[in-house]
Amino acid sequence: MGHRLSKIYTRTGDTGTTGLGDGSRVTKDDLRIHALGDVDELNAIIGVLRAQISNSQIVDQASWDKSLSLIQHWLFDLGGEVCIPNYHLLQSVCIEYLEQDIDRMNQDLPMLKEFILPAGSLNCSYAHQARAVCRRAERSLMTVHARDQNIQATALQLLNRLSDWLFVASRALQRDEGGNEVLWQKNINDSI
Protein backbone atom coordinates (compact mmCIF):
# COMPACT_ATOMS: atom_id res chain seq x y z
CA MET A 1 0.00 0.00 0.00
CA GLY A 2 1.34 3.41 -0.94
CA HIS A 3 1.47 6.46 1.23
CA ARG A 4 -2.06 7.83 1.44
CA LEU A 5 -1.28 10.93 3.48
CA SER A 6 2.19 12.21 2.81
CA LYS A 7 1.29 15.65 4.10
CA ILE A 8 -1.42 16.27 6.69
CA TYR A 9 -2.01 19.95 6.03
CA THR A 10 -2.55 21.16 2.48
CA ARG A 11 -3.88 24.69 3.07
CA THR A 12 -6.48 24.05 0.34
CA GLY A 13 -9.29 24.34 2.88
CA ASP A 14 -8.22 27.67 4.30
CA THR A 15 -10.86 29.51 2.27
CA GLY A 16 -13.78 27.39 3.49
CA THR A 17 -13.89 24.66 0.88
CA THR A 18 -12.90 21.01 1.00
CA GLY A 19 -12.29 18.32 -1.55
CA LEU A 20 -14.48 15.31 -2.17
CA GLY A 21 -13.04 11.98 -3.25
CA ASP A 22 -14.00 12.60 -6.88
CA GLY A 23 -11.85 15.74 -6.99
CA SER A 24 -14.69 18.24 -6.79
CA ARG A 25 -14.68 20.96 -4.15
CA VAL A 26 -17.58 21.97 -1.94
CA THR A 27 -18.03 24.40 0.92
CA LYS A 28 -17.32 23.03 4.37
CA ASP A 29 -20.96 23.55 5.30
CA ASP A 30 -22.21 21.44 2.37
CA LEU A 31 -24.84 18.84 3.33
CA ARG A 32 -22.50 16.06 2.22
CA ILE A 33 -19.77 17.35 4.56
CA HIS A 34 -22.27 17.50 7.43
CA ALA A 35 -23.17 13.85 6.76
CA LEU A 36 -19.48 12.90 6.62
CA GLY A 37 -18.89 14.64 9.93
CA ASP A 38 -21.82 12.85 11.57
CA VAL A 39 -20.62 9.46 10.31
CA ASP A 40 -17.10 10.29 11.52
CA GLU A 41 -18.44 11.30 14.95
CA LEU A 42 -20.42 8.05 15.11
CA ASN A 43 -17.30 6.06 14.27
CA ALA A 44 -15.40 7.91 17.01
CA ILE A 45 -18.02 7.18 19.69
CA ILE A 46 -18.08 3.53 18.58
CA GLY A 47 -14.31 3.60 19.21
CA VAL A 48 -14.92 4.98 22.70
CA LEU A 49 -17.49 2.25 23.38
CA ARG A 50 -15.06 -0.37 22.08
CA ALA A 51 -12.26 0.92 24.35
CA GLN A 52 -14.61 1.09 27.34
CA ILE A 53 -15.77 -2.50 26.83
CA SER A 54 -12.18 -3.73 26.51
CA ASN A 55 -11.39 -2.11 29.87
CA SER A 56 -14.44 -3.52 31.65
CA GLN A 57 -15.31 -6.86 33.17
CA ILE A 58 -17.77 -7.77 30.42
CA VAL A 59 -17.94 -11.43 29.54
CA ASP A 60 -17.17 -12.28 25.92
CA GLN A 61 -15.21 -9.13 25.16
CA ALA A 62 -13.93 -10.79 21.96
CA SER A 63 -17.46 -11.02 20.53
CA TRP A 64 -18.17 -7.38 21.34
CA ASP A 65 -14.83 -6.32 19.86
CA LYS A 66 -15.49 -8.29 16.65
CA SER A 67 -18.88 -6.64 16.14
CA LEU A 68 -17.64 -3.15 16.97
CA SER A 69 -14.59 -3.56 14.72
CA LEU A 70 -16.81 -4.62 11.80
CA ILE A 71 -19.09 -1.65 12.47
CA GLN A 72 -16.15 0.77 12.47
CA HIS A 73 -14.94 -0.60 9.13
CA TRP A 74 -18.43 -0.36 7.64
CA LEU A 75 -18.74 3.23 8.85
CA PHE A 76 -15.41 4.05 7.23
CA ASP A 77 -16.71 2.48 3.99
CA LEU A 78 -19.87 4.56 4.37
CA GLY A 79 -17.72 7.68 4.68
CA GLY A 80 -16.05 6.69 1.42
CA GLU A 81 -19.43 6.39 -0.28
CA VAL A 82 -20.50 9.81 0.98
CA CYS A 83 -17.16 11.36 -0.02
CA ILE A 84 -17.27 9.93 -3.55
CA PRO A 85 -20.73 10.42 -5.07
CA ASN A 86 -22.13 7.28 -6.76
CA TYR A 87 -19.31 5.12 -5.35
CA HIS A 88 -20.42 1.89 -3.63
CA LEU A 89 -18.38 0.06 -1.02
CA LEU A 90 -21.00 -1.35 1.35
CA GLN A 91 -22.53 -4.75 0.74
CA SER A 92 -25.74 -6.25 2.08
CA VAL A 93 -23.76 -8.66 4.28
CA CYS A 94 -23.35 -5.83 6.82
CA ILE A 95 -27.14 -5.52 7.17
CA GLU A 96 -27.53 -9.29 7.48
CA TYR A 97 -24.83 -9.43 10.16
CA LEU A 98 -26.43 -6.67 12.22
CA GLU A 99 -29.87 -8.28 12.00
CA GLN A 100 -28.52 -11.68 13.07
CA ASP A 101 -26.58 -10.08 15.92
CA ILE A 102 -29.65 -8.14 17.06
CA ASP A 103 -31.66 -11.38 17.12
CA ARG A 104 -28.87 -13.15 19.03
CA MET A 105 -28.62 -10.42 21.69
CA ASN A 106 -32.37 -9.90 21.93
CA GLN A 107 -33.28 -13.55 22.53
CA ASP A 108 -32.06 -13.41 26.14
CA LEU A 109 -33.45 -9.97 26.98
CA PRO A 110 -36.78 -9.49 28.72
CA MET A 111 -39.59 -8.06 26.66
CA LEU A 112 -39.86 -4.30 27.01
CA LYS A 113 -43.01 -3.17 28.77
CA GLU A 114 -41.91 0.42 29.37
CA PHE A 115 -39.62 2.90 27.69
CA ILE A 116 -36.09 2.88 29.02
CA LEU A 117 -33.98 5.95 29.68
CA PRO A 118 -30.52 6.27 28.10
CA ALA A 119 -28.81 5.53 31.39
CA GLY A 120 -27.20 2.74 33.33
CA SER A 121 -23.61 1.50 33.30
CA LEU A 122 -20.92 3.39 31.42
CA ASN A 123 -20.94 0.76 28.64
CA CYS A 124 -24.72 0.98 28.36
CA SER A 125 -24.64 4.79 28.35
CA TYR A 126 -21.98 4.95 25.62
CA ALA A 127 -24.08 2.59 23.50
CA HIS A 128 -27.07 4.92 23.97
CA GLN A 129 -24.94 7.94 23.04
CA ALA A 130 -23.73 6.13 19.92
CA ARG A 131 -27.37 5.31 19.07
CA ALA A 132 -28.33 8.98 19.28
CA VAL A 133 -25.37 10.03 17.10
CA CYS A 134 -26.28 7.24 14.66
CA ARG A 135 -29.81 8.60 14.30
CA ARG A 136 -28.38 12.06 13.56
CA ALA A 137 -26.03 10.59 10.95
CA GLU A 138 -29.01 8.80 9.42
CA ARG A 139 -30.96 12.07 9.20
CA SER A 140 -27.98 13.81 7.59
CA LEU A 141 -27.55 11.03 5.06
CA MET A 142 -31.26 11.12 4.21
CA THR A 143 -30.96 14.87 3.55
CA VAL A 144 -28.10 14.25 1.10
CA HIS A 145 -30.08 11.44 -0.53
CA ALA A 146 -33.19 13.61 -0.87
CA ARG A 147 -31.13 16.28 -2.60
CA ASP A 148 -28.83 14.17 -4.79
CA GLN A 149 -30.54 10.76 -5.02
CA ASN A 150 -27.12 9.11 -5.14
CA ILE A 151 -26.86 7.41 -1.76
CA GLN A 152 -27.35 3.68 -2.17
CA ALA A 153 -30.03 1.88 -0.19
CA THR A 154 -27.47 -0.21 1.71
CA ALA A 155 -25.94 2.95 3.19
CA LEU A 156 -29.29 4.15 4.49
CA GLN A 157 -30.16 0.67 5.77
CA LEU A 158 -26.82 0.39 7.57
CA LEU A 159 -27.48 3.41 9.76
CA ASN A 160 -31.08 2.44 10.41
CA ARG A 161 -30.12 -1.10 11.42
CA LEU A 162 -27.08 0.09 13.38
CA SER A 163 -29.22 2.33 15.58
CA ASP A 164 -31.39 -0.72 16.34
CA TRP A 165 -28.25 -2.75 17.05
CA LEU A 166 -26.96 -0.07 19.43
CA PHE A 167 -30.27 0.02 21.30
CA VAL A 168 -30.28 -3.74 21.82
CA ALA A 169 -26.54 -3.63 22.62
CA SER A 170 -27.19 -1.06 25.37
CA ARG A 171 -29.71 -3.42 26.93
CA ALA A 172 -27.40 -6.44 26.59
CA LEU A 173 -24.47 -4.55 28.08
CA GLN A 174 -26.56 -3.44 31.05
CA ARG A 175 -27.68 -7.04 31.59
CA ASP A 176 -24.15 -8.42 31.20
CA GLU A 177 -22.95 -6.06 33.91
CA GLY A 178 -25.70 -7.19 36.27
CA GLY A 179 -27.53 -3.89 36.27
CA ASN A 180 -31.17 -3.06 35.82
CA GLU A 181 -32.48 -0.93 33.02
CA VAL A 182 -33.54 2.56 34.01
CA LEU A 183 -37.22 2.74 33.18
CA TRP A 184 -39.12 5.88 32.24
CA GLN A 185 -41.70 6.70 34.88
CA LYS A 186 -45.00 8.17 33.82
CA ASN A 187 -46.16 11.10 35.95
CA ILE A 188 -42.75 11.44 37.65
CA ASN A 189 -43.73 14.92 38.82
CA ASP A 190 -46.32 13.36 41.16
CA SER A 191 -43.46 11.98 43.29
CA ILE A 192 -41.81 15.37 43.88
mmCIF file of C-alpha atoms in Angstrom:
data_model
loop_
_atom_site.group_PDB
_atom_site.id
_atom_site.type_symbol
_atom_site.label_atom_id
_atom_site.label_comp_id
_atom_site.label_asym_id
_atom_site.label_seq_id
_atom_site.Cartn_x
_atom_site.Cartn_y
_atom_site.Cartn_z
ATOM 1 C CA MET A 1 0.000 0.000 0.000
ATOM 2 C CA GLY A 2 1.340 3.407 -0.938
ATOM 3 C CA HIS A 3 1.467 6.461 1.229
ATOM 4 C CA ARG A 4 -2.064 7.829 1.439
ATOM 5 C CA LEU A 5 -1.277 10.928 3.485
ATOM 6 C CA SER A 6 2.193 12.210 2.807
ATOM 7 C CA LYS A 7 1.291 15.647 4.100
ATOM 8 C CA ILE A 8 -1.417 16.271 6.687
ATOM 9 C CA TYR A 9 -2.007 19.955 6.033
ATOM 10 C CA THR A 10 -2.554 21.158 2.485
ATOM 11 C CA ARG A 11 -3.882 24.688 3.067
ATOM 12 C CA THR A 12 -6.480 24.045 0.344
ATOM 13 C CA GLY A 13 -9.287 24.342 2.880
ATOM 14 C CA ASP A 14 -8.217 27.673 4.297
ATOM 15 C CA THR A 15 -10.856 29.510 2.271
ATOM 16 C CA GLY A 16 -13.776 27.393 3.495
ATOM 17 C CA THR A 17 -13.886 24.663 0.879
ATOM 18 C CA THR A 18 -12.899 21.012 1.005
ATOM 19 C CA GLY A 19 -12.292 18.322 -1.551
ATOM 20 C CA LEU A 20 -14.475 15.307 -2.173
ATOM 21 C CA GLY A 21 -13.043 11.979 -3.245
ATOM 22 C CA ASP A 22 -13.997 12.597 -6.877
ATOM 23 C CA GLY A 23 -11.845 15.742 -6.986
ATOM 24 C CA SER A 24 -14.691 18.241 -6.785
ATOM 25 C CA ARG A 25 -14.677 20.959 -4.147
ATOM 26 C CA VAL A 26 -17.580 21.973 -1.938
ATOM 27 C CA THR A 27 -18.032 24.405 0.925
ATOM 28 C CA LYS A 28 -17.323 23.029 4.368
ATOM 29 C CA ASP A 29 -20.964 23.551 5.302
ATOM 30 C CA ASP A 30 -22.214 21.437 2.374
ATOM 31 C CA LEU A 31 -24.835 18.840 3.332
ATOM 32 C CA ARG A 32 -22.504 16.056 2.219
ATOM 33 C CA ILE A 33 -19.769 17.350 4.556
ATOM 34 C CA HIS A 34 -22.270 17.497 7.435
ATOM 35 C CA ALA A 35 -23.168 13.854 6.758
ATOM 36 C CA LEU A 36 -19.481 12.898 6.616
ATOM 37 C CA GLY A 37 -18.893 14.639 9.935
ATOM 38 C CA ASP A 38 -21.823 12.854 11.567
ATOM 39 C CA VAL A 39 -20.618 9.465 10.306
ATOM 40 C CA ASP A 40 -17.102 10.293 11.522
ATOM 41 C CA GLU A 41 -18.436 11.296 14.954
ATOM 42 C CA LEU A 42 -20.418 8.051 15.107
ATOM 43 C CA ASN A 43 -17.296 6.057 14.274
ATOM 44 C CA ALA A 44 -15.403 7.906 17.014
ATOM 45 C CA ILE A 45 -18.020 7.176 19.691
ATOM 46 C CA ILE A 46 -18.075 3.527 18.582
ATOM 47 C CA GLY A 47 -14.311 3.602 19.207
ATOM 48 C CA VAL A 48 -14.916 4.983 22.700
ATOM 49 C CA LEU A 49 -17.491 2.246 23.383
ATOM 50 C CA ARG A 50 -15.055 -0.366 22.076
ATOM 51 C CA ALA A 51 -12.265 0.918 24.351
ATOM 52 C CA GLN A 52 -14.613 1.091 27.344
ATOM 53 C CA ILE A 53 -15.772 -2.500 26.834
ATOM 54 C CA SER A 54 -12.181 -3.727 26.512
ATOM 55 C CA ASN A 55 -11.395 -2.105 29.875
ATOM 56 C CA SER A 56 -14.442 -3.515 31.652
ATOM 57 C CA GLN A 57 -15.310 -6.863 33.175
ATOM 58 C CA ILE A 58 -17.772 -7.765 30.419
ATOM 59 C CA VAL A 59 -17.944 -11.430 29.544
ATOM 60 C CA ASP A 60 -17.172 -12.284 25.918
ATOM 61 C CA GLN A 61 -15.214 -9.132 25.155
ATOM 62 C CA ALA A 62 -13.930 -10.790 21.965
ATOM 63 C CA SER A 63 -17.457 -11.024 20.532
ATOM 64 C CA TRP A 64 -18.166 -7.375 21.341
ATOM 65 C CA ASP A 65 -14.832 -6.324 19.861
ATOM 66 C CA LYS A 66 -15.493 -8.291 16.654
ATOM 67 C CA SER A 67 -18.883 -6.638 16.136
ATOM 68 C CA LEU A 68 -17.637 -3.148 16.971
ATOM 69 C CA SER A 69 -14.590 -3.564 14.724
ATOM 70 C CA LEU A 70 -16.808 -4.615 11.805
ATOM 71 C CA ILE A 71 -19.091 -1.654 12.468
ATOM 72 C CA GLN A 72 -16.152 0.771 12.470
ATOM 73 C CA HIS A 73 -14.939 -0.599 9.129
ATOM 74 C CA TRP A 74 -18.428 -0.359 7.640
ATOM 75 C CA LEU A 75 -18.739 3.234 8.851
ATOM 76 C CA PHE A 76 -15.406 4.047 7.229
ATOM 77 C CA ASP A 77 -16.713 2.483 3.993
ATOM 78 C CA LEU A 78 -19.872 4.558 4.368
ATOM 79 C CA GLY A 79 -17.721 7.678 4.679
ATOM 80 C CA GLY A 80 -16.055 6.690 1.418
ATOM 81 C CA GLU A 81 -19.431 6.392 -0.276
ATOM 82 C CA VAL A 82 -20.502 9.813 0.981
ATOM 83 C CA CYS A 83 -17.162 11.356 -0.017
ATOM 84 C CA ILE A 84 -17.268 9.929 -3.550
ATOM 85 C CA PRO A 85 -20.726 10.423 -5.075
ATOM 86 C CA ASN A 86 -22.128 7.285 -6.760
ATOM 87 C CA TYR A 87 -19.311 5.116 -5.345
ATOM 88 C CA HIS A 88 -20.419 1.893 -3.631
ATOM 89 C CA LEU A 89 -18.378 0.055 -1.022
ATOM 90 C CA LEU A 90 -21.001 -1.351 1.355
ATOM 91 C CA GLN A 91 -22.525 -4.752 0.745
ATOM 92 C CA SER A 92 -25.743 -6.250 2.081
ATOM 93 C CA VAL A 93 -23.756 -8.658 4.278
ATOM 94 C CA CYS A 94 -23.352 -5.830 6.823
ATOM 95 C CA ILE A 95 -27.137 -5.518 7.169
ATOM 96 C CA GLU A 96 -27.535 -9.292 7.481
ATOM 97 C CA TYR A 97 -24.825 -9.427 10.162
ATOM 98 C CA LEU A 98 -26.429 -6.667 12.217
ATOM 99 C CA GLU A 99 -29.868 -8.284 11.995
ATOM 100 C CA GLN A 100 -28.525 -11.681 13.067
ATOM 101 C CA ASP A 101 -26.578 -10.085 15.919
ATOM 102 C CA ILE A 102 -29.650 -8.137 17.057
ATOM 103 C CA ASP A 103 -31.660 -11.381 17.118
ATOM 104 C CA ARG A 104 -28.865 -13.153 19.027
ATOM 105 C CA MET A 105 -28.619 -10.420 21.688
ATOM 106 C CA ASN A 106 -32.367 -9.902 21.927
ATOM 107 C CA GLN A 107 -33.283 -13.547 22.527
ATOM 108 C CA ASP A 108 -32.058 -13.409 26.142
ATOM 109 C CA LEU A 109 -33.452 -9.970 26.978
ATOM 110 C CA PRO A 110 -36.779 -9.491 28.724
ATOM 111 C CA MET A 111 -39.592 -8.059 26.655
ATOM 112 C CA LEU A 112 -39.863 -4.305 27.013
ATOM 113 C CA LYS A 113 -43.010 -3.170 28.771
ATOM 114 C CA GLU A 114 -41.915 0.424 29.368
ATOM 115 C CA PHE A 115 -39.618 2.901 27.686
ATOM 116 C CA ILE A 116 -36.089 2.879 29.020
ATOM 117 C CA LEU A 117 -33.979 5.947 29.676
ATOM 118 C CA PRO A 118 -30.523 6.266 28.096
ATOM 119 C CA ALA A 119 -28.808 5.534 31.388
ATOM 120 C CA GLY A 120 -27.196 2.735 33.335
ATOM 121 C CA SER A 121 -23.614 1.501 33.297
ATOM 122 C CA LEU A 122 -20.920 3.390 31.422
ATOM 123 C CA ASN A 123 -20.937 0.759 28.641
ATOM 124 C CA CYS A 124 -24.715 0.982 28.364
ATOM 125 C CA SER A 125 -24.641 4.786 28.350
ATOM 126 C CA TYR A 126 -21.975 4.949 25.623
ATOM 127 C CA ALA A 127 -24.082 2.593 23.498
ATOM 128 C CA HIS A 128 -27.068 4.922 23.974
ATOM 129 C CA GLN A 129 -24.936 7.944 23.038
ATOM 130 C CA ALA A 130 -23.733 6.135 19.919
ATOM 131 C CA ARG A 131 -27.372 5.310 19.066
ATOM 132 C CA ALA A 132 -28.335 8.981 19.280
ATOM 133 C CA VAL A 133 -25.374 10.025 17.100
ATOM 134 C CA CYS A 134 -26.279 7.236 14.663
ATOM 135 C CA ARG A 135 -29.812 8.602 14.304
ATOM 136 C CA ARG A 136 -28.382 12.064 13.562
ATOM 137 C CA ALA A 137 -26.034 10.593 10.948
ATOM 138 C CA GLU A 138 -29.007 8.799 9.416
ATOM 139 C CA ARG A 139 -30.964 12.067 9.196
ATOM 140 C CA SER A 140 -27.977 13.814 7.593
ATOM 141 C CA LEU A 141 -27.554 11.034 5.060
ATOM 142 C CA MET A 142 -31.261 11.124 4.208
ATOM 143 C CA THR A 143 -30.963 14.865 3.551
ATOM 144 C CA VAL A 144 -28.103 14.248 1.104
ATOM 145 C CA HIS A 145 -30.078 11.438 -0.532
ATOM 146 C CA ALA A 146 -33.189 13.613 -0.873
ATOM 147 C CA ARG A 147 -31.132 16.285 -2.598
ATOM 148 C CA ASP A 148 -28.829 14.166 -4.787
ATOM 149 C CA GLN A 149 -30.545 10.762 -5.016
ATOM 150 C CA ASN A 150 -27.121 9.109 -5.138
ATOM 151 C CA ILE A 151 -26.860 7.415 -1.763
ATOM 152 C CA GLN A 152 -27.347 3.681 -2.172
ATOM 153 C CA ALA A 153 -30.032 1.876 -0.194
ATOM 154 C CA THR A 154 -27.465 -0.212 1.714
ATOM 155 C CA ALA A 155 -25.937 2.949 3.195
ATOM 156 C CA LEU A 156 -29.294 4.147 4.489
ATOM 157 C CA GLN A 157 -30.165 0.671 5.769
ATOM 158 C CA LEU A 158 -26.825 0.393 7.572
ATOM 159 C CA LEU A 159 -27.478 3.413 9.763
ATOM 160 C CA ASN A 160 -31.079 2.437 10.410
ATOM 161 C CA ARG A 161 -30.121 -1.101 11.420
ATOM 162 C CA LEU A 162 -27.085 0.091 13.380
ATOM 163 C CA SER A 163 -29.222 2.331 15.576
ATOM 164 C CA ASP A 164 -31.387 -0.722 16.339
ATOM 165 C CA TRP A 165 -28.252 -2.751 17.051
ATOM 166 C CA LEU A 166 -26.958 -0.069 19.428
ATOM 167 C CA PHE A 167 -30.272 0.023 21.296
ATOM 168 C CA VAL A 168 -30.276 -3.742 21.817
ATOM 169 C CA ALA A 169 -26.544 -3.628 22.618
ATOM 170 C CA SER A 170 -27.193 -1.057 25.365
ATOM 171 C CA ARG A 171 -29.707 -3.423 26.930
ATOM 172 C CA ALA A 172 -27.401 -6.439 26.586
ATOM 173 C CA LEU A 173 -24.471 -4.546 28.078
ATOM 174 C CA GLN A 174 -26.561 -3.442 31.054
ATOM 175 C CA ARG A 175 -27.683 -7.035 31.589
ATOM 176 C CA ASP A 176 -24.146 -8.424 31.204
ATOM 177 C CA GLU A 177 -22.953 -6.056 33.915
ATOM 178 C CA GLY A 178 -25.699 -7.192 36.271
ATOM 179 C CA GLY A 179 -27.531 -3.893 36.274
ATOM 180 C CA ASN A 180 -31.170 -3.062 35.821
ATOM 181 C CA GLU A 181 -32.482 -0.931 33.019
ATOM 182 C CA VAL A 182 -33.543 2.561 34.006
ATOM 183 C CA LEU A 183 -37.225 2.739 33.183
ATOM 184 C CA TRP A 184 -39.120 5.877 32.242
ATOM 185 C CA GLN A 185 -41.704 6.698 34.879
ATOM 186 C CA LYS A 186 -45.003 8.174 33.824
ATOM 187 C CA ASN A 187 -46.157 11.099 35.946
ATOM 188 C CA ILE A 188 -42.747 11.436 37.655
ATOM 189 C CA ASN A 189 -43.733 14.920 38.825
ATOM 190 C CA ASP A 190 -46.318 13.360 41.155
ATOM 191 C CA SER A 191 -43.459 11.982 43.289
ATOM 192 C CA ILE A 192 -41.815 15.370 43.882
#
